[in-house]
């Protein structure tokens, strides 16, 4: 008997209704069904009096969700997909993402096509696309060793999270510059003066990083992107580097900064803290019902590559 999970956005009536209907449909088809809300993947925000409020990565998996599940059906928009990825990635459960929101950049199908999508899954007529995730950790005491020689697994972090899109570190509010010392892999640290910094995956290259002027990176390219936010130097520009290189960020600023992961959770980072970003051993696994066509999605969702409405015409000169 196949087993499926349903993760839905419980603040959207449409997603709640579809989740109930889908549960009954799957049970009638002989599936075992487990339900969870996308709120379980929300990291929550820290407060100045509770700067280390967080849930460990492996504790976000919903009850009764296991690696034996064939699929997890995600009902919602991109925010729900980001939350669901954190919930199921530790178990390696593939996600069938169904758009009940607006943009739906990360979703695969729509509600009116859900029945056909389930048929394809039952007939194993699909592929799985793996997307890398980041593991973001904050340490309260700076190490004297470089990221290559220190063993981060042996020192406790005060905050951690899985990240599918991006990690953002900035001042709150964004009223003036911050200074950062950033080390990528074994390379020498660099100084950066900006309102903040973004470290994004290829998946996140079409999110905040794109709005900040970063490049679009096609999925599957094994790179990460470092993007300064409003840098105060012509020398500070976006940098693309190998995703096997860890990134360590040291705030060079006397006051607390704010770190936000995938736009929905974060923590305060003190001047004596360090932020370490590494490629996670967990993957976000997306069920694809047809051959992925990234450029088509860019065109439909973001208008990339559309022809100009008005083109110059040839004019006979006198």
mmCIF file of C-alpha atoms in Angstrom:
data_model
loop_
_atom_site.group_PDB
_atom_site.id
_atom_site.type_symbol
_atom_site.label_atom_id
_atom_site.label_comp_id
_atom_site.label_asym_id
_atom_site.label_seq_id
_atom_site.Cartn_x
_atom_site.Cartn_y
_atom_site.Cartn_z
ATOM 1 C CA UNK A 1 0.000 0.000 0.000
ATOM 2 C CA UNK A 2 1.655 3.280 -1.099
ATOM 3 C CA UNK A 3 2.010 6.048 1.432
ATOM 4 C CA UNK A 4 1.698 9.776 0.729
ATOM 5 C CA UNK A 5 2.035 12.937 2.758
ATOM 6 C CA UNK A 6 0.039 16.101 2.174
ATOM 7 C CA UNK A 7 1.533 19.423 3.271
ATOM 8 C CA UNK A 8 -0.789 22.389 2.846
ATOM 9 C CA UNK A 9 -1.017 26.075 3.627
ATOM 10 C CA UNK A 10 -3.603 26.170 6.392
ATOM 11 C CA UNK A 11 -4.221 29.922 6.103
ATOM 12 C CA UNK A 12 -5.542 29.545 2.543
ATOM 13 C CA UNK A 13 -9.118 28.175 2.365
ATOM 14 C CA UNK A 14 -8.520 26.719 -1.097
ATOM 15 C CA UNK A 15 -5.518 24.711 0.060
ATOM 16 C CA UNK A 16 -7.426 23.441 3.122
ATOM 17 C CA UNK A 17 -10.377 22.350 0.997
ATOM 18 C CA UNK A 18 -8.201 20.618 -1.585
ATOM 19 C CA UNK A 19 -6.209 18.860 1.156
ATOM 20 C CA UNK A 20 -9.397 17.335 2.610
ATOM 21 C CA UNK A 21 -10.696 16.280 -0.801
ATOM 22 C CA UNK A 22 -7.327 14.895 -1.856
ATOM 23 C CA UNK A 23 -7.004 12.868 1.342
ATOM 24 C CA UNK A 24 -10.303 11.100 0.633
ATOM 25 C CA UNK A 25 -9.430 10.528 -3.017
ATOM 26 C CA UNK A 26 -6.085 8.964 -2.165
ATOM 27 C CA UNK A 27 -7.623 6.749 0.528
ATOM 28 C CA UNK A 28 -10.162 5.519 -2.030
ATOM 29 C CA UNK A 29 -7.279 4.710 -4.365
ATOM 30 C CA UNK A 30 -5.693 2.588 -1.636
ATOM 31 C CA UNK A 31 -3.113 5.033 -0.305
ATOM 32 C CA UNK A 32 -2.143 5.617 3.294
ATOM 33 C CA UNK A 33 -2.223 9.374 3.855
ATOM 34 C CA UNK A 34 -0.546 11.644 6.423
ATOM 35 C CA UNK A 35 -1.394 15.343 6.707
ATOM 36 C CA UNK A 36 0.730 18.240 7.945
ATOM 37 C CA UNK A 37 0.662 21.996 7.571
ATOM 38 C CA UNK A 38 3.400 24.046 6.002
ATOM 39 C CA UNK A 39 3.575 26.012 9.239
ATOM 40 C CA UNK A 40 5.689 23.180 10.634
ATOM 41 C CA UNK A 41 8.538 24.273 8.371
ATOM 42 C CA UNK A 42 8.406 27.916 9.394
ATOM 43 C CA UNK A 43 11.564 28.690 11.318
ATOM 44 C CA UNK A 44 10.174 31.531 13.371
ATOM 45 C CA UNK A 45 11.868 34.797 14.168
ATOM 46 C CA UNK A 46 14.165 35.385 17.089
ATOM 47 C CA UNK A 47 13.760 38.337 19.400
ATOM 48 C CA UNK A 48 16.449 40.481 21.007
ATOM 49 C CA UNK A 49 15.738 38.764 24.315
ATOM 50 C CA UNK A 50 15.688 35.322 22.635
ATOM 51 C CA UNK A 51 18.312 35.522 19.888
ATOM 52 C CA UNK A 52 18.757 31.748 19.607
ATOM 53 C CA UNK A 53 15.107 30.712 19.195
ATOM 54 C CA UNK A 54 15.112 27.918 16.624
ATOM 55 C CA UNK A 55 14.241 24.314 15.920
ATOM 56 C CA UNK A 56 17.015 21.861 14.960
ATOM 57 C CA UNK A 57 16.968 20.810 11.313
ATOM 58 C CA UNK A 58 15.972 17.185 11.857
ATOM 59 C CA UNK A 59 13.133 18.153 14.221
ATOM 60 C CA UNK A 60 11.099 19.841 11.473
ATOM 61 C CA UNK A 61 10.024 16.525 9.934
ATOM 62 C CA UNK A 62 6.246 16.118 10.536
ATOM 63 C CA UNK A 63 5.064 13.224 12.718
ATOM 64 C CA UNK A 64 4.624 9.940 10.796
ATOM 65 C CA UNK A 65 6.531 11.260 7.762
ATOM 66 C CA UNK A 66 9.233 8.733 6.880
ATOM 67 C CA UNK A 67 11.590 7.871 4.053
ATOM 68 C CA UNK A 68 9.150 5.128 3.032
ATOM 69 C CA UNK A 69 6.703 7.692 1.645
ATOM 70 C CA UNK A 70 6.354 7.641 -2.119
ATOM 71 C CA UNK A 71 5.506 11.344 -2.373
ATOM 72 C CA UNK A 72 4.664 14.456 -0.397
ATOM 73 C CA UNK A 73 2.009 16.558 -2.134
ATOM 74 C CA UNK A 74 2.517 20.243 -1.366
ATOM 75 C CA UNK A 75 -0.516 22.537 -1.689
ATOM 76 C CA UNK A 76 0.276 26.247 -1.618
ATOM 77 C CA UNK A 77 2.533 28.852 -3.144
ATOM 78 C CA UNK A 78 6.289 29.249 -3.201
ATOM 79 C CA UNK A 79 6.435 29.990 0.526
ATOM 80 C CA UNK A 80 4.740 26.691 1.326
ATOM 81 C CA UNK A 81 7.139 24.871 -0.993
ATOM 82 C CA UNK A 82 10.134 26.411 0.799
ATOM 83 C CA UNK A 83 8.729 25.327 4.164
ATOM 84 C CA UNK A 84 7.852 21.850 2.925
ATOM 85 C CA UNK A 85 11.359 21.363 1.545
ATOM 86 C CA UNK A 86 12.767 21.826 5.054
ATOM 87 C CA UNK A 87 10.185 19.390 6.426
ATOM 88 C CA UNK A 88 10.794 16.483 4.039
ATOM 89 C CA UNK A 89 14.408 16.906 2.861
ATOM 90 C CA UNK A 90 15.886 15.006 5.858
ATOM 91 C CA UNK A 91 13.731 12.004 4.837
ATOM 92 C CA UNK A 92 14.418 12.340 1.108
ATOM 93 C CA UNK A 93 10.708 12.395 0.205
ATOM 94 C CA UNK A 94 9.985 13.651 -3.346
ATOM 95 C CA UNK A 95 7.591 16.604 -3.530
ATOM 96 C CA UNK A 96 4.725 17.043 -5.986
ATOM 97 C CA UNK A 97 4.141 20.782 -5.757
ATOM 98 C CA UNK A 98 0.674 22.137 -6.584
ATOM 99 C CA UNK A 99 0.096 25.858 -7.022
ATOM 100 C CA UNK A 100 -2.717 27.412 -4.997
ATOM 101 C CA UNK A 101 -0.962 30.777 -4.748
ATOM 102 C CA UNK A 102 0.039 33.471 -7.223
ATOM 103 C CA UNK A 103 3.546 33.273 -8.662
ATOM 104 C CA UNK A 104 4.093 29.543 -8.194
ATOM 105 C CA UNK A 105 7.646 29.664 -9.525
ATOM 106 C CA UNK A 106 8.566 26.465 -7.669
ATOM 107 C CA UNK A 107 5.328 24.575 -8.322
ATOM 108 C CA UNK A 108 4.875 21.844 -10.900
ATOM 109 C CA UNK A 109 1.120 21.731 -11.559
ATOM 110 C CA UNK A 110 -2.214 23.331 -10.785
ATOM 111 C CA UNK A 111 -5.268 22.192 -8.829
ATOM 112 C CA UNK A 112 -7.337 21.526 -11.957
ATOM 113 C CA UNK A 113 -4.637 19.119 -13.181
ATOM 114 C CA UNK A 114 -4.112 17.355 -9.851
ATOM 115 C CA UNK A 115 -6.083 14.212 -10.706
ATOM 116 C CA UNK A 116 -4.023 13.635 -13.862
ATOM 117 C CA UNK A 117 -0.839 14.288 -11.884
ATOM 118 C CA UNK A 118 -1.756 11.584 -9.350
ATOM 119 C CA UNK A 119 -2.394 9.169 -12.223
ATOM 120 C CA UNK A 120 1.100 9.838 -13.553
ATOM 121 C CA UNK A 121 2.633 9.280 -10.130
ATOM 122 C CA UNK A 122 0.761 6.002 -9.658
ATOM 123 C CA UNK A 123 2.026 4.835 -13.053
ATOM 124 C CA UNK A 124 5.593 5.976 -12.227
ATOM 125 C CA UNK A 125 5.421 8.305 -15.209
ATOM 126 C CA UNK A 126 7.583 11.062 -13.796
ATOM 127 C CA UNK A 127 11.151 12.061 -13.083
ATOM 128 C CA UNK A 128 12.799 13.537 -9.987
ATOM 129 C CA UNK A 129 14.843 16.715 -10.150
ATOM 130 C CA UNK A 130 17.252 17.282 -7.258
ATOM 131 C CA UNK A 131 17.990 20.797 -6.052
ATOM 132 C CA UNK A 132 20.792 21.572 -3.604
ATOM 133 C CA UNK A 133 20.039 23.097 -0.220
ATOM 134 C CA UNK A 134 22.258 25.028 2.159
ATOM 135 C CA UNK A 135 22.938 24.331 5.806
ATOM 136 C CA UNK A 136 23.207 27.620 7.669
ATOM 137 C CA UNK A 137 24.635 27.710 11.191
ATOM 138 C CA UNK A 138 25.499 30.482 13.632
ATOM 139 C CA UNK A 139 28.288 29.975 16.162
ATOM 140 C CA UNK A 140 28.643 32.171 19.205
ATOM 141 C CA UNK A 141 32.432 32.041 19.451
ATOM 142 C CA UNK A 142 34.698 32.677 16.538
ATOM 143 C CA UNK A 143 37.114 29.910 15.754
ATOM 144 C CA UNK A 144 40.783 30.660 15.241
ATOM 145 C CA UNK A 145 40.909 27.972 12.553
ATOM 146 C CA UNK A 146 39.846 28.275 8.952
ATOM 147 C CA UNK A 147 36.628 26.581 7.781
ATOM 148 C CA UNK A 148 38.724 23.857 6.127
ATOM 149 C CA UNK A 149 40.485 22.749 9.307
ATOM 150 C CA UNK A 150 37.803 23.297 11.919
ATOM 151 C CA UNK A 151 35.227 20.562 12.539
ATOM 152 C CA UNK A 152 31.905 22.347 12.798
ATOM 153 C CA UNK A 153 30.164 19.132 13.823
ATOM 154 C CA UNK A 154 32.095 19.141 17.119
ATOM 155 C CA UNK A 155 31.131 22.606 18.298
ATOM 156 C CA UNK A 156 27.532 23.497 19.120
ATOM 157 C CA UNK A 157 25.722 26.031 16.996
ATOM 158 C CA UNK A 158 23.295 28.487 18.526
ATOM 159 C CA UNK A 159 21.057 28.521 15.429
ATOM 160 C CA UNK A 160 20.707 26.356 12.333
ATOM 161 C CA UNK A 161 18.421 25.995 9.343
ATOM 162 C CA UNK A 162 18.051 24.370 5.950
ATOM 163 C CA UNK A 163 17.837 26.791 3.066
ATOM 164 C CA UNK A 164 16.561 26.233 -0.482
ATOM 165 C CA UNK A 165 16.698 29.805 -1.795
ATOM 166 C CA UNK A 166 19.022 32.104 0.092
ATOM 167 C CA UNK A 167 20.536 33.343 3.330
ATOM 168 C CA UNK A 168 20.468 37.097 3.904
ATOM 169 C CA UNK A 169 22.475 38.941 6.551
ATOM 170 C CA UNK A 170 21.726 42.624 7.016
ATOM 171 C CA UNK A 171 21.303 45.480 9.436
ATOM 172 C CA UNK A 172 17.859 46.251 10.823
ATOM 173 C CA UNK A 173 16.610 48.634 9.618
ATOM 174 C CA UNK A 174 18.492 49.099 6.357
ATOM 175 C CA UNK A 175 19.598 52.655 7.007
ATOM 176 C CA UNK A 176 23.367 52.499 6.633
ATOM 177 C CA UNK A 177 26.233 50.262 5.636
ATOM 178 C CA UNK A 178 27.538 47.192 7.379
ATOM 179 C CA UNK A 179 31.007 45.739 7.099
ATOM 180 C CA UNK A 180 31.632 42.038 6.602
ATOM 181 C CA UNK A 181 34.687 39.837 6.435
ATOM 182 C CA UNK A 182 33.897 36.885 4.195
ATOM 183 C CA UNK A 183 35.934 33.753 3.542
ATOM 184 C CA UNK A 184 35.030 31.363 0.735
ATOM 185 C CA UNK A 185 36.681 27.959 0.849
ATOM 186 C CA UNK A 186 40.440 28.126 1.320
ATOM 187 C CA UNK A 187 40.707 31.570 -0.262
ATOM 188 C CA UNK A 188 41.849 34.607 1.671
ATOM 189 C CA UNK A 189 39.092 36.589 3.405
ATOM 190 C CA UNK A 190 37.715 39.655 1.666
ATOM 191 C CA UNK A 191 36.172 42.793 3.137
ATOM 192 C CA UNK A 192 32.795 43.990 1.942
ATOM 193 C CA UNK A 193 30.871 47.157 2.772
ATOM 194 C CA UNK A 194 27.183 46.966 1.913
ATOM 195 C CA UNK A 195 23.686 47.113 3.377
ATOM 196 C CA UNK A 196 23.825 43.323 3.574
ATOM 197 C CA UNK A 197 24.916 40.148 1.813
ATOM 198 C CA UNK A 198 23.035 37.316 0.123
ATOM 199 C CA UNK A 199 24.288 33.766 -0.391
ATOM 200 C CA UNK A 200 21.976 31.986 -2.805
ATOM 201 C CA UNK A 201 21.609 28.606 -4.468
ATOM 202 C CA UNK A 202 20.781 28.230 -8.180
ATOM 203 C CA UNK A 203 17.150 27.846 -7.109
ATOM 204 C CA UNK A 204 17.383 31.110 -5.173
ATOM 205 C CA UNK A 205 19.039 32.969 -8.039
ATOM 206 C CA UNK A 206 15.559 33.909 -9.294
ATOM 207 C CA UNK A 207 14.465 35.247 -5.888
ATOM 208 C CA UNK A 208 16.009 37.995 -3.707
ATOM 209 C CA UNK A 209 19.378 37.704 -5.426
ATOM 210 C CA UNK A 210 17.784 38.499 -8.788
ATOM 211 C CA UNK A 211 16.069 41.573 -7.335
ATOM 212 C CA UNK A 212 19.429 42.728 -5.959
ATOM 213 C CA UNK A 213 21.017 42.504 -9.411
ATOM 214 C CA UNK A 214 22.439 38.982 -9.344
ATOM 215 C CA UNK A 215 22.646 36.589 -12.263
ATOM 216 C CA UNK A 216 20.116 33.864 -13.027
ATOM 217 C CA UNK A 217 21.750 30.443 -12.600
ATOM 218 C CA UNK A 218 20.156 27.433 -14.250
ATOM 219 C CA UNK A 219 19.340 24.506 -11.934
ATOM 220 C CA UNK A 220 21.919 21.761 -11.797
ATOM 221 C CA UNK A 221 24.934 24.052 -12.093
ATOM 222 C CA UNK A 222 27.080 23.234 -9.011
ATOM 223 C CA UNK A 223 27.628 26.808 -7.862
ATOM 224 C CA UNK A 224 26.555 29.290 -5.218
ATOM 225 C CA UNK A 225 26.319 33.051 -5.562
ATOM 226 C CA UNK A 226 27.458 35.773 -3.161
ATOM 227 C CA UNK A 227 25.567 39.013 -3.718
ATOM 228 C CA UNK A 228 26.178 42.288 -1.845
ATOM 229 C CA UNK A 229 23.090 44.418 -1.214
ATOM 230 C CA UNK A 230 23.676 48.024 -2.301
ATOM 231 C CA UNK A 231 27.484 47.840 -2.007
ATOM 232 C CA UNK A 232 29.385 51.052 -1.372
ATOM 233 C CA UNK A 233 32.163 50.178 -3.791
ATOM 234 C CA UNK A 234 32.503 49.588 -7.506
ATOM 235 C CA UNK A 235 34.751 46.653 -6.601
ATOM 236 C CA UNK A 236 32.005 44.763 -4.730
ATOM 237 C CA UNK A 237 29.959 42.769 -7.188
ATOM 238 C CA UNK A 238 28.265 39.389 -7.367
ATOM 239 C CA UNK A 239 30.542 36.355 -7.162
ATOM 240 C CA UNK A 240 29.743 32.846 -8.403
ATOM 241 C CA UNK A 241 31.786 30.014 -6.882
ATOM 242 C CA UNK A 242 31.873 26.250 -6.428
ATOM 243 C CA UNK A 243 29.106 24.954 -4.167
ATOM 244 C CA UNK A 244 31.586 22.660 -2.397
ATOM 245 C CA UNK A 245 33.283 25.691 -0.825
ATOM 246 C CA UNK A 246 31.929 26.667 2.600
ATOM 247 C CA UNK A 247 31.300 30.335 3.287
ATOM 248 C CA UNK A 248 32.116 31.946 6.620
ATOM 249 C CA UNK A 249 30.866 35.454 7.366
ATOM 250 C CA UNK A 250 32.240 37.551 10.222
ATOM 251 C CA UNK A 251 30.266 40.710 10.997
ATOM 252 C CA UNK A 252 32.589 43.680 11.408
ATOM 253 C CA UNK A 253 29.968 45.873 12.990
ATOM 254 C CA UNK A 254 29.412 46.955 16.617
ATOM 255 C CA UNK A 255 25.675 46.218 16.715
ATOM 256 C CA UNK A 256 23.516 43.158 16.121
ATOM 257 C CA UNK A 257 22.624 42.115 12.584
ATOM 258 C CA UNK A 258 19.629 40.106 11.405
ATOM 259 C CA UNK A 259 19.872 36.889 9.414
ATOM 260 C CA UNK A 260 16.883 35.677 7.390
ATOM 261 C CA UNK A 261 16.657 32.293 5.662
ATOM 262 C CA UNK A 262 14.271 31.820 2.728
ATOM 263 C CA UNK A 263 12.408 34.931 3.795
ATOM 264 C CA UNK A 264 10.510 33.439 6.735
ATOM 265 C CA UNK A 265 12.821 32.891 9.665
ATOM 266 C CA UNK A 266 15.941 34.295 11.143
ATOM 267 C CA UNK A 267 18.057 35.140 14.115
ATOM 268 C CA UNK A 268 20.115 37.981 15.508
ATOM 269 C CA UNK A 269 23.842 37.809 14.828
ATOM 270 C CA UNK A 270 26.154 39.544 17.309
ATOM 271 C CA UNK A 271 29.558 41.020 16.471
ATOM 272 C CA UNK A 272 31.339 38.078 18.141
ATOM 273 C CA UNK A 273 29.335 35.489 16.158
ATOM 274 C CA UNK A 274 30.181 33.820 12.879
ATOM 275 C CA UNK A 275 27.850 32.488 10.199
ATOM 276 C CA UNK A 276 28.841 29.337 8.323
ATOM 277 C CA UNK A 277 27.026 28.348 5.124
ATOM 278 C CA UNK A 278 27.692 24.944 3.564
ATOM 279 C CA UNK A 279 26.032 22.721 0.993
ATOM 280 C CA UNK A 280 23.635 20.478 2.870
ATOM 281 C CA UNK A 281 23.770 16.681 2.611
ATOM 282 C CA UNK A 282 19.991 16.864 2.107
ATOM 283 C CA UNK A 283 18.422 17.587 -1.274
ATOM 284 C CA UNK A 284 15.094 19.101 -2.236
ATOM 285 C CA UNK A 285 13.581 16.470 -4.542
ATOM 286 C CA UNK A 286 10.959 17.742 -7.001
ATOM 287 C CA UNK A 287 8.663 15.461 -8.972
ATOM 288 C CA UNK A 288 8.565 16.532 -12.623
ATOM 289 C CA UNK A 289 5.599 15.422 -14.710
ATOM 290 C CA UNK A 290 7.240 16.580 -17.918
ATOM 291 C CA UNK A 291 10.743 17.373 -19.046
ATOM 292 C CA UNK A 292 11.902 20.425 -17.056
ATOM 293 C CA UNK A 293 12.162 23.534 -19.241
ATOM 294 C CA UNK A 294 13.726 26.249 -17.118
ATOM 295 C CA UNK A 295 13.748 28.919 -19.827
ATOM 296 C CA UNK A 296 10.020 28.422 -20.405
ATOM 297 C CA UNK A 297 9.377 29.001 -16.688
ATOM 298 C CA UNK A 298 11.557 32.123 -16.777
ATOM 299 C CA UNK A 299 9.544 33.409 -19.715
ATOM 300 C CA UNK A 300 6.113 32.608 -18.275
ATOM 301 C CA UNK A 301 6.766 33.716 -14.682
ATOM 302 C CA UNK A 302 9.314 36.522 -15.053
ATOM 303 C CA UNK A 303 8.953 37.593 -18.679
ATOM 304 C CA UNK A 304 12.539 36.676 -19.593
ATOM 305 C CA UNK A 305 13.308 36.627 -23.320
ATOM 306 C CA UNK A 306 9.928 37.963 -24.474
ATOM 307 C CA UNK A 307 10.075 39.719 -27.849
ATOM 308 C CA UNK A 308 9.944 43.491 -27.869
ATOM 309 C CA UNK A 309 6.460 44.815 -28.549
ATOM 310 C CA UNK A 310 7.783 47.717 -30.598
ATOM 311 C CA UNK A 311 10.658 47.162 -32.976
ATOM 312 C CA UNK A 312 12.283 49.744 -35.221
ATOM 313 C CA UNK A 313 11.061 49.573 -38.792
ATOM 314 C CA UNK A 314 13.067 50.242 -41.876
ATOM 315 C CA UNK A 315 12.533 53.778 -43.111
ATOM 316 C CA UNK A 316 13.566 54.995 -46.536
ATOM 317 C CA UNK A 317 15.852 57.960 -46.158
ATOM 318 C CA UNK A 318 15.431 60.859 -48.570
#
